[in-house]
PDB file of N, CA, C and O and ligand atoms in Angstrom:
ATOM      1  N   MET I   1      -0.791 -29.287  18.981  1.00 56.00           N
ATOM      2  CA  MET I   1      -1.372 -27.865  19.127  1.00 56.00           C
ATOM      3  C   MET I   1      -0.401 -26.852  18.717  1.00 56.00           C
ATOM      4  O   MET I   1      -0.506 -25.969  18.054  1.00 56.00           O
ATOM      5  N   SER I   2       0.762 -27.005  19.398  1.00 57.00           N
ATOM      6  CA  SER I   2       1.818 -25.940  19.123  1.00 57.00           C
ATOM      7  C   SER I   2       2.285 -25.982  17.820  1.00 57.00           C
ATOM      8  O   SER I   2       2.662 -25.054  17.289  1.00 57.00           O
ATOM      9  N   ASP I   3       2.367 -27.302  17.121  1.00 68.00           N
ATOM     10  CA  ASP I   3       2.745 -27.251  15.783  1.00 68.00           C
ATOM     11  C   ASP I   3       1.798 -26.614  15.031  1.00 68.00           C
ATOM     12  O   ASP I   3       2.381 -25.833  13.913  1.00 68.00           O
ATOM     13  N   HIS I   4       0.432 -26.556  15.124  1.00 71.00           N
ATOM     14  CA  HIS I   4      -0.307 -25.715  14.395  1.00 71.00           C
ATOM     15  C   HIS I   4      -0.178 -24.265  14.587  1.00 71.00           C
ATOM     16  O   HIS I   4      -0.064 -23.548  13.656  1.00 71.00           O
ATOM     17  N   ALA I   5       0.140 -23.918  15.778  1.00 70.00           N
ATOM     18  CA  ALA I   5       0.398 -22.590  16.149  1.00 70.00           C
ATOM     19  C   ALA I   5       1.602 -22.021  15.268  1.00 70.00           C
ATOM     20  O   ALA I   5       1.849 -20.979  14.844  1.00 70.00           O
ATOM     21  N   ASP I   6       2.680 -22.849  15.352  1.00 78.00           N
ATOM     22  CA  ASP I   6       3.944 -22.549  14.772  1.00 78.00           C
ATOM     23  C   ASP I   6       3.782 -22.308  13.137  1.00 78.00           C
ATOM     24  O   ASP I   6       4.242 -21.434  12.639  1.00 78.00           O
ATOM     25  N   ASN I   7       3.037 -23.183  12.599  1.00 81.00           N
ATOM     26  CA  ASN I   7       2.597 -23.177  11.227  1.00 81.00           C
ATOM     27  C   ASN I   7       1.929 -21.919  10.865  1.00 81.00           C
ATOM     28  O   ASN I   7       2.205 -21.296   9.852  1.00 81.00           O
ATOM     29  N   ALA I   8       1.064 -21.580  11.629  1.00 81.00           N
ATOM     30  CA  ALA I   8       0.087 -20.394  11.318  1.00 81.00           C
ATOM     31  C   ALA I   8       1.142 -18.988  11.620  1.00 81.00           C
ATOM     32  O   ALA I   8       1.164 -18.322  10.725  1.00 81.00           O
ATOM     33  N   ASP I   9       1.983 -19.189  12.597  1.00 83.00           N
ATOM     34  CA  ASP I   9       2.915 -17.980  12.702  1.00 83.00           C
ATOM     35  C   ASP I   9       3.855 -17.901  11.577  1.00 83.00           C
ATOM     36  O   ASP I   9       3.965 -16.859  10.973  1.00 83.00           O
ATOM     37  N   LYS I  10       4.351 -19.017  10.997  1.00 82.00           N
ATOM     38  CA  LYS I  10       5.198 -18.918   9.721  1.00 82.00           C
ATOM     39  C   LYS I  10       4.489 -18.471   8.708  1.00 82.00           C
ATOM     40  O   LYS I  10       5.107 -17.599   7.782  1.00 82.00           O
ATOM     41  N   ARG I  11       3.100 -18.885   8.398  1.00 83.00           N
ATOM     42  CA  ARG I  11       2.276 -18.263   7.297  1.00 83.00           C
ATOM     43  C   ARG I  11       2.200 -16.727   7.384  1.00 83.00           C
ATOM     44  O   ARG I  11       2.403 -15.978   6.340  1.00 83.00           O
ATOM     45  N   ILE I  12       1.977 -16.435   8.587  1.00 81.00           N
ATOM     46  CA  ILE I  12       1.584 -14.785   8.801  1.00 81.00           C
ATOM     47  C   ILE I  12       3.006 -14.208   8.648  1.00 81.00           C
ATOM     48  O   ILE I  12       2.960 -13.083   7.967  1.00 81.00           O
ATOM     49  N   TYR I  13       4.179 -14.583   9.251  1.00 79.00           N
ATOM     50  CA  TYR I  13       5.283 -13.959   8.901  1.00 79.00           C
ATOM     51  C   TYR I  13       5.798 -13.776   7.491  1.00 79.00           C
ATOM     52  O   TYR I  13       6.359 -12.920   7.111  1.00 79.00           O
ATOM     53  N   GLY I  14       5.378 -15.118   6.850  1.00 79.00           N
ATOM     54  CA  GLY I  14       5.682 -15.019   5.312  1.00 79.00           C
ATOM     55  C   GLY I  14       4.970 -13.854   4.628  1.00 79.00           C
ATOM     56  O   GLY I  14       5.446 -13.283   3.853  1.00 79.00           O
ATOM     57  N   ALA I  15       3.741 -13.913   5.205  1.00 79.00           N
ATOM     58  CA  ALA I  15       2.742 -12.814   4.354  1.00 79.00           C
ATOM     59  C   ALA I  15       3.381 -11.426   4.712  1.00 79.00           C
ATOM     60  O   ALA I  15       3.356 -10.562   3.712  1.00 79.00           O
ATOM     61  N   ILE I  16       3.728 -11.234   5.784  1.00 73.00           N
ATOM     62  CA  ILE I  16       4.309  -9.872   6.199  1.00 73.00           C
ATOM     63  C   ILE I  16       5.507  -9.533   5.437  1.00 73.00           C
ATOM     64  O   ILE I  16       5.603  -8.472   4.961  1.00 73.00           O
ATOM     65  N   ALA I  17       6.399 -10.665   5.557  1.00 78.00           N
ATOM     66  CA  ALA I  17       7.662 -10.372   4.781  1.00 78.00           C
ATOM     67  C   ALA I  17       7.377 -10.087   3.198  1.00 78.00           C
ATOM     68  O   ALA I  17       8.110  -9.163   2.643  1.00 78.00           O
ATOM     69  N   ALA I  18       6.464 -10.806   2.578  1.00 75.00           N
ATOM     70  CA  ALA I  18       6.205 -10.526   1.442  1.00 75.00           C
ATOM     71  C   ALA I  18       5.528  -9.212   0.906  1.00 75.00           C
ATOM     72  O   ALA I  18       5.858  -8.473   0.220  1.00 75.00           O
ATOM     73  N   GLY I  19       4.716  -8.764   2.092  1.00 72.00           N
ATOM     74  CA  GLY I  19       4.063  -7.302   1.836  1.00 72.00           C
ATOM     75  C   GLY I  19       5.194  -6.282   1.962  1.00 72.00           C
ATOM     76  O   GLY I  19       5.293  -5.371   1.265  1.00 72.00           O
ATOM     77  N   LEU I  20       6.227  -6.518   2.923  1.00 70.00           N
ATOM     78  CA  LEU I  20       7.429  -5.625   3.168  1.00 70.00           C
ATOM     79  C   LEU I  20       8.138  -5.506   1.968  1.00 70.00           C
ATOM     80  O   LEU I  20       8.546  -4.528   1.455  1.00 70.00           O
ATOM     81  N   ALA I  21       8.408  -6.738   1.272  1.00 68.00           N
ATOM     82  CA  ALA I  21       9.233  -6.830  -0.010  1.00 68.00           C
ATOM     83  C   ALA I  21       8.621  -5.834  -1.077  1.00 68.00           C
ATOM     84  O   ALA I  21       9.101  -5.075  -1.807  1.00 68.00           O
ATOM     85  N   ALA I  22       7.312  -6.186  -1.149  1.00 67.00           N
ATOM     86  CA  ALA I  22       6.495  -5.489  -2.296  1.00 67.00           C
ATOM     87  C   ALA I  22       6.507  -4.016  -2.049  1.00 67.00           C
ATOM     88  O   ALA I  22       6.602  -3.256  -2.790  1.00 67.00           O
ATOM     89  N   ALA I  23       6.223  -3.540  -0.610  1.00 65.00           N
ATOM     90  CA  ALA I  23       6.274  -2.164  -0.330  1.00 65.00           C
ATOM     91  C   ALA I  23       7.708  -1.473  -0.555  1.00 65.00           C
ATOM     92  O   ALA I  23       7.681  -0.408  -1.110  1.00 65.00           O
ATOM     93  N   ARG I  24       8.882  -2.370  -0.438  1.00 66.00           N
ATOM     94  CA  ARG I  24      10.201  -1.861  -0.723  1.00 66.00           C
ATOM     95  C   ARG I  24      10.394  -1.630  -2.279  1.00 66.00           C
ATOM     96  O   ARG I  24      11.010  -0.630  -2.628  1.00 66.00           O
ATOM     97  N   ARG I  25       9.671  -2.402  -3.094  1.00 64.00           N
ATOM     98  CA  ARG I  25       9.812  -2.399  -4.428  1.00 64.00           C
ATOM     99  C   ARG I  25       9.035  -1.088  -5.090  1.00 64.00           C
ATOM    100  O   ARG I  25       9.355  -0.746  -6.118  1.00 64.00           O
ATOM    101  N   ALA I  26       8.017  -0.627  -4.298  1.00 59.00           N
ATOM    102  CA  ALA I  26       7.092   0.288  -4.775  1.00 59.00           C
ATOM    103  C   ALA I  26       7.956   1.594  -4.568  1.00 59.00           C
ATOM    104  O   ALA I  26       8.625   1.833  -3.790  1.00 59.00           O
ATOM    105  N   PRO I  27       7.772   2.267  -5.715  1.00 63.00           N
ATOM    106  CA  PRO I  27       8.576   3.624  -5.960  1.00 63.00           C
ATOM    107  C   PRO I  27       7.881   4.600  -4.740  1.00 63.00           C
ATOM    108  O   PRO I  27       6.737   4.705  -4.635  1.00 63.00           O
ATOM    109  N   MET I  28       8.748   5.486  -4.299  1.00 74.00           N
ATOM    110  CA  MET I  28       8.308   6.389  -3.441  1.00 74.00           C
ATOM    111  C   MET I  28       7.412   7.557  -4.295  1.00 74.00           C
ATOM    112  O   MET I  28       7.789   7.951  -5.277  1.00 74.00           O
ATOM    113  N   LEU I  29       6.393   7.930  -3.590  1.00 85.00           N
ATOM    114  CA  LEU I  29       5.520   8.721  -4.339  1.00 85.00           C
ATOM    115  C   LEU I  29       6.106  10.198  -4.304  1.00 85.00           C
ATOM    116  O   LEU I  29       6.801  10.642  -3.148  1.00 85.00           O
ATOM    117  N   GLN I  30       6.205  10.938  -5.498  1.00 89.00           N
ATOM    118  CA  GLN I  30       6.744  12.099  -5.595  1.00 89.00           C
ATOM    119  C   GLN I  30       5.679  13.133  -5.678  1.00 89.00           C
ATOM    120  O   GLN I  30       4.843  12.989  -6.737  1.00 89.00           O
ATOM    121  N   PRO I  31       5.630  14.317  -4.999  1.00 93.00           N
ATOM    122  CA  PRO I  31       4.645  15.295  -5.401  1.00 93.00           C
ATOM    123  C   PRO I  31       4.737  15.886  -6.678  1.00 93.00           C
ATOM    124  O   PRO I  31       6.027  16.313  -7.105  1.00 93.00           O
ATOM    125  N   ASP I  32       3.790  16.052  -7.485  1.00 92.00           N
ATOM    126  CA  ASP I  32       3.820  16.328  -8.781  1.00 92.00           C
ATOM    127  C   ASP I  32       2.804  17.485  -9.307  1.00 92.00           C
ATOM    128  O   ASP I  32       2.446  17.599 -10.307  1.00 92.00           O
ATOM    129  N   CYS I  33       2.426  18.183  -8.059  1.00 95.00           N
ATOM    130  CA  CYS I  33       1.212  19.241  -8.204  1.00 95.00           C
ATOM    131  C   CYS I  33      -0.018  18.491  -8.696  1.00 95.00           C
ATOM    132  O   CYS I  33      -0.871  19.183  -9.230  1.00 95.00           O
ATOM    133  N   ARG I  34      -0.206  17.089  -8.549  1.00 95.00           N
ATOM    134  CA  ARG I  34      -1.393  16.543  -8.972  1.00 95.00           C
ATOM    135  C   ARG I  34      -1.560  15.468  -7.971  1.00 95.00           C
ATOM    136  O   ARG I  34      -0.868  14.919  -7.425  1.00 95.00           O
ATOM    137  N   CYS I  35      -3.037  15.306  -7.607  1.00 96.00           N
ATOM    138  CA  CYS I  35      -3.398  14.241  -6.825  1.00 96.00           C
ATOM    139  C   CYS I  35      -3.121  12.925  -7.268  1.00 96.00           C
ATOM    140  O   CYS I  35      -3.476  12.663  -8.629  1.00 96.00           O
ATOM    141  N   HIS I  36      -2.508  12.138  -6.659  1.00 94.00           N
ATOM    142  CA  HIS I  36      -1.939  10.845  -7.243  1.00 94.00           C
ATOM    143  C   HIS I  36      -3.315   9.926  -7.379  1.00 94.00           C
ATOM    144  O   HIS I  36      -2.974   8.883  -8.081  1.00 94.00           O
ATOM    145  N   PHE I  37      -4.335  10.288  -6.853  1.00 95.00           N
ATOM    146  CA  PHE I  37      -5.660   9.212  -7.096  1.00 95.00           C
ATOM    147  C   PHE I  37      -6.456   9.916  -8.124  1.00 95.00           C
ATOM    148  O   PHE I  37      -6.721   9.088  -9.045  1.00 95.00           O
ATOM    149  N   CYS I  38      -6.899  11.071  -8.032  1.00 97.00           N
ATOM    150  CA  CYS I  38      -7.803  11.635  -9.086  1.00 97.00           C
ATOM    151  C   CYS I  38      -7.209  12.588 -10.004  1.00 97.00           C
ATOM    152  O   CYS I  38      -7.978  13.119 -10.936  1.00 97.00           O
ATOM    153  N   GLU I  39      -5.907  13.039  -9.943  1.00 96.00           N
ATOM    154  CA  GLU I  39      -5.236  13.803 -10.664  1.00 96.00           C
ATOM    155  C   GLU I  39      -5.592  15.294 -10.730  1.00 96.00           C
ATOM    156  O   GLU I  39      -5.355  15.898 -11.715  1.00 96.00           O
ATOM    157  N   GLU I  40      -6.488  15.596  -9.680  1.00 97.00           N
ATOM    158  CA  GLU I  40      -6.755  17.011  -9.552  1.00 97.00           C
ATOM    159  C   GLU I  40      -5.514  17.797  -9.162  1.00 97.00           C
ATOM    160  O   GLU I  40      -4.637  17.299  -8.556  1.00 97.00           O
ATOM    161  N   ALA I  41      -5.385  19.049  -9.647  1.00 97.00           N
ATOM    162  CA  ALA I  41      -4.360  19.823  -9.387  1.00 97.00           C
ATOM    163  C   ALA I  41      -4.166  20.271  -7.833  1.00 97.00           C
ATOM    164  O   ALA I  41      -5.357  20.505  -7.286  1.00 97.00           O
ATOM    165  N   VAL I  42      -3.096  19.958  -7.370  1.00 97.00           N
ATOM    166  CA  VAL I  42      -2.968  20.287  -5.743  1.00 97.00           C
ATOM    167  C   VAL I  42      -1.817  21.236  -5.571  1.00 97.00           C
ATOM    168  O   VAL I  42      -1.008  21.415  -6.567  1.00 97.00           O
ATOM    169  N   ALA I  43      -1.640  21.766  -4.453  1.00 96.00           N
ATOM    170  CA  ALA I  43      -0.416  22.716  -4.102  1.00 96.00           C
ATOM    171  C   ALA I  43       0.861  21.870  -4.227  1.00 96.00           C
ATOM    172  O   ALA I  43       0.772  20.555  -3.868  1.00 96.00           O
ATOM    173  N   PRO I  44       2.014  22.625  -4.642  1.00 94.00           N
ATOM    174  CA  PRO I  44       3.365  21.893  -4.709  1.00 94.00           C
ATOM    175  C   PRO I  44       3.642  21.200  -3.286  1.00 94.00           C
ATOM    176  O   PRO I  44       3.519  21.801  -2.218  1.00 94.00           O
ATOM    177  N   GLY I  45       4.202  19.942  -3.516  1.00 94.00           N
ATOM    178  CA  GLY I  45       4.593  19.229  -2.091  1.00 94.00           C
ATOM    179  C   GLY I  45       3.364  18.454  -1.746  1.00 94.00           C
ATOM    180  O   GLY I  45       3.657  17.774  -0.528  1.00 94.00           O
ATOM    181  N   ILE I  46       2.210  18.495  -2.287  1.00 94.00           N
ATOM    182  CA  ILE I  46       1.026  17.851  -1.622  1.00 94.00           C
ATOM    183  C   ILE I  46       0.840  16.464  -2.663  1.00 94.00           C
ATOM    184  O   ILE I  46       1.008  16.739  -3.772  1.00 94.00           O
ATOM    185  N   LEU I  47       0.587  15.497  -1.929  1.00 95.00           N
ATOM    186  CA  LEU I  47       0.283  14.341  -2.734  1.00 95.00           C
ATOM    187  C   LEU I  47      -0.971  13.890  -3.254  1.00 95.00           C
ATOM    188  O   LEU I  47      -1.298  13.344  -4.295  1.00 95.00           O
ATOM    189  N   PHE I  48      -2.068  14.358  -2.351  1.00 96.00           N
ATOM    190  CA  PHE I  48      -3.449  14.023  -2.634  1.00 96.00           C
ATOM    191  C   PHE I  48      -4.168  15.325  -2.262  1.00 96.00           C
ATOM    192  O   PHE I  48      -3.761  16.093  -1.484  1.00 96.00           O
ATOM    193  N   CYS I  49      -5.428  15.528  -2.978  1.00 97.00           N
ATOM    194  CA  CYS I  49      -6.344  16.737  -2.737  1.00 97.00           C
ATOM    195  C   CYS I  49      -6.906  16.626  -1.608  1.00 97.00           C
ATOM    196  O   CYS I  49      -7.409  17.547  -0.973  1.00 97.00           O
ATOM    197  N   ASN I  50      -7.164  15.211  -0.957  1.00 97.00           N
ATOM    198  CA  ASN I  50      -7.879  15.272   0.288  1.00 97.00           C
ATOM    199  C   ASN I  50      -7.575  13.913   0.987  1.00 97.00           C
ATOM    200  O   ASN I  50      -7.087  12.982   0.208  1.00 97.00           O
ATOM    201  N   SER I  51      -7.969  13.666   2.034  1.00 97.00           N
ATOM    202  CA  SER I  51      -7.745  12.404   2.708  1.00 97.00           C
ATOM    203  C   SER I  51      -8.570  11.386   2.193  1.00 97.00           C
ATOM    204  O   SER I  51      -8.107  10.026   2.256  1.00 97.00           O
ATOM    205  N   ASP I  52      -9.811  11.428   1.669  1.00 97.00           N
ATOM    206  CA  ASP I  52     -10.398  10.365   0.950  1.00 97.00           C
ATOM    207  C   ASP I  52      -9.536   9.761  -0.168  1.00 97.00           C
ATOM    208  O   ASP I  52      -9.445   8.706  -0.347  1.00 97.00           O
ATOM    209  N   CYS I  53      -8.966  10.734  -0.992  1.00 97.00           N
ATOM    210  CA  CYS I  53      -8.135  10.311  -2.163  1.00 97.00           C
ATOM    211  C   CYS I  53      -6.838   9.491  -1.622  1.00 97.00           C
ATOM    212  O   CYS I  53      -6.560   8.492  -2.108  1.00 97.00           O
ATOM    213  N   ARG I  54      -6.332   9.990  -0.384  1.00 96.00           N
ATOM    214  CA  ARG I  54      -5.199   9.307   0.186  1.00 96.00           C
ATOM    215  C   ARG I  54      -5.547   7.886   0.502  1.00 96.00           C
ATOM    216  O   ARG I  54      -4.807   6.951   0.418  1.00 96.00           O
ATOM    217  N   ASP I  55      -6.793   7.884   1.305  1.00 96.00           N
ATOM    218  CA  ASP I  55      -7.166   6.570   1.719  1.00 96.00           C
ATOM    219  C   ASP I  55      -7.606   5.573   0.717  1.00 96.00           C
ATOM    220  O   ASP I  55      -7.209   4.403   0.796  1.00 96.00           O
ATOM    221  N   ASP I  56      -8.156   6.071  -0.302  1.00 96.00           N
ATOM    222  CA  ASP I  56      -8.600   5.407  -1.576  1.00 96.00           C
ATOM    223  C   ASP I  56      -7.352   4.819  -2.195  1.00 96.00           C
ATOM    224  O   ASP I  56      -7.282   3.838  -2.768  1.00 96.00           O
ATOM    225  N   PHE I  57      -6.400   5.544  -2.391  1.00 95.00           N
ATOM    226  CA  PHE I  57      -5.229   5.354  -3.003  1.00 95.00           C
ATOM    227  C   PHE I  57      -4.257   4.191  -2.361  1.00 95.00           C
ATOM    228  O   PHE I  57      -3.832   3.401  -2.705  1.00 95.00           O
ATOM    229  N   GLN I  58      -4.348   4.330  -0.860  1.00 93.00           N
ATOM    230  CA  GLN I  58      -3.682   3.336   0.002  1.00 93.00           C
ATOM    231  C   GLN I  58      -4.561   2.050  -0.158  1.00 93.00           C
ATOM    232  O   GLN I  58      -3.821   0.979  -0.302  1.00 93.00           O
ATOM    233  N   ARG I  59      -5.899   2.101  -0.234  1.00 94.00           N
ATOM    234  CA  ARG I  59      -6.667   0.852  -0.294  1.00 94.00           C
ATOM    235  C   ARG I  59      -6.255   0.182  -1.645  1.00 94.00           C
ATOM    236  O   ARG I  59      -6.052  -1.040  -1.900  1.00 94.00           O
ATOM    237  N   LEU I  60      -6.140   0.967  -2.771  1.00 92.00           N
ATOM    238  CA  LEU I  60      -5.782   0.424  -4.083  1.00 92.00           C
ATOM    239  C   LEU I  60      -4.403  -0.254  -4.004  1.00 92.00           C
ATOM    240  O   LEU I  60      -4.204  -1.436  -4.582  1.00 92.00           O
ATOM    241  N   MET I  61      -3.373   0.501  -3.522  1.00 89.00           N
ATOM    242  CA  MET I  61      -2.028  -0.266  -3.328  1.00 89.00           C
ATOM    243  C   MET I  61      -2.040  -1.374  -2.534  1.00 89.00           C
ATOM    244  O   MET I  61      -1.590  -2.335  -2.908  1.00 89.00           O
ATOM    245  N   ASN I  62      -2.848  -1.406  -1.533  1.00 89.00           N
ATOM    246  CA  ASN I  62      -2.961  -2.571  -0.556  1.00 89.00           C
ATOM    247  C   ASN I  62      -3.498  -3.690  -1.352  1.00 89.00           C
ATOM    248  O   ASN I  62      -3.066  -4.847  -1.211  1.00 89.00           O
ATOM    249  N   SER I  63      -4.463  -3.503  -2.145  1.00 91.00           N
ATOM    250  CA  SER I  63      -5.241  -4.623  -2.755  1.00 91.00           C
ATOM    251  C   SER I  63      -4.282  -5.210  -3.886  1.00 91.00           C
ATOM    252  O   SER I  63      -4.317  -6.318  -4.355  1.00 91.00           O
ATOM    253  N   ARG I  64      -3.490  -4.167  -4.489  1.00 88.00           N
ATOM    254  CA  ARG I  64      -2.582  -4.681  -5.555  1.00 88.00           C
ATOM    255  C   ARG I  64      -1.451  -5.482  -4.870  1.00 88.00           C
ATOM    256  O   ARG I  64      -1.150  -6.551  -5.563  1.00 88.00           O
ATOM    257  N   VAL I  65      -1.016  -5.122  -3.786  1.00 86.00           N
ATOM    258  CA  VAL I  65       0.038  -5.788  -3.155  1.00 86.00           C
ATOM    259  C   VAL I  65      -0.460  -7.154  -2.740  1.00 86.00           C
ATOM    260  O   VAL I  65       0.134  -8.254  -3.042  1.00 86.00           O
ATOM    261  N   ARG I  66      -1.744  -7.346  -2.215  1.00 89.00           N
ATOM    262  CA  ARG I  66      -2.224  -8.596  -1.852  1.00 89.00           C
ATOM    263  C   ARG I  66      -2.490  -9.287  -2.912  1.00 89.00           C
ATOM    264  O   ARG I  66      -2.355 -10.535  -3.000  1.00 89.00           O
ATOM    265  N   ALA I  67      -2.841  -8.830  -4.117  1.00 89.00           N
ATOM    266  CA  ALA I  67      -3.180  -9.597  -5.400  1.00 89.00           C
ATOM    267  C   ALA I  67      -1.754  -9.889  -6.143  1.00 89.00           C
ATOM    268  O   ALA I  67      -1.901 -10.760  -6.914  1.00 89.00           O
ATOM    269  N   GLY I  68      -0.798  -9.269  -5.702  1.00 84.00           N
ATOM    270  CA  GLY I  68       0.489  -9.717  -6.264  1.00 84.00           C
ATOM    271  C   GLY I  68       0.753  -9.026  -7.570  1.00 84.00           C
ATOM    272  O   GLY I  68       1.540  -9.467  -8.400  1.00 84.00           O
ATOM    273  N   THR I  69       0.097  -7.942  -7.930  1.00 72.00           N
ATOM    274  CA  THR I  69       0.160  -7.245  -9.119  1.00 72.00           C
ATOM    275  C   THR I  69       0.839  -5.960  -9.135  1.00 72.00           C
ATOM    276  O   THR I  69       0.852  -5.281 -10.190  1.00 72.00           O
ATOM    277  N   PHE I  70       1.509  -5.620  -7.850  1.00 61.00           N
ATOM    278  CA  PHE I  70       2.165  -4.438  -7.912  1.00 61.00           C
ATOM    279  C   PHE I  70       3.563  -4.576  -7.743  1.00 61.00           C
ATOM    280  O   PHE I  70       4.201  -5.558  -7.095  1.00 61.00           O
TER     281      PHE I  70
HETATM  282 ZN1  LIG X 101      -7.798  13.551  -5.304  1.00 67.61          ZN
END
């Protein structure tokens, strides 16, 4: 029983480590006066035009990390 739990832990920690490595490889977002998701003009220093775009962008990045395409 404990062997199964240990193996599950190893898989989970492996997935977390892979996710962290992918996140570290991802370039930091730089504000460029455009929403990073829909490219609408935004104020200087702002990354997204609204929280929906920020959330959608985050979801997109997360799915890319999970798919290993990022
Ligand atoms: Zn936007």
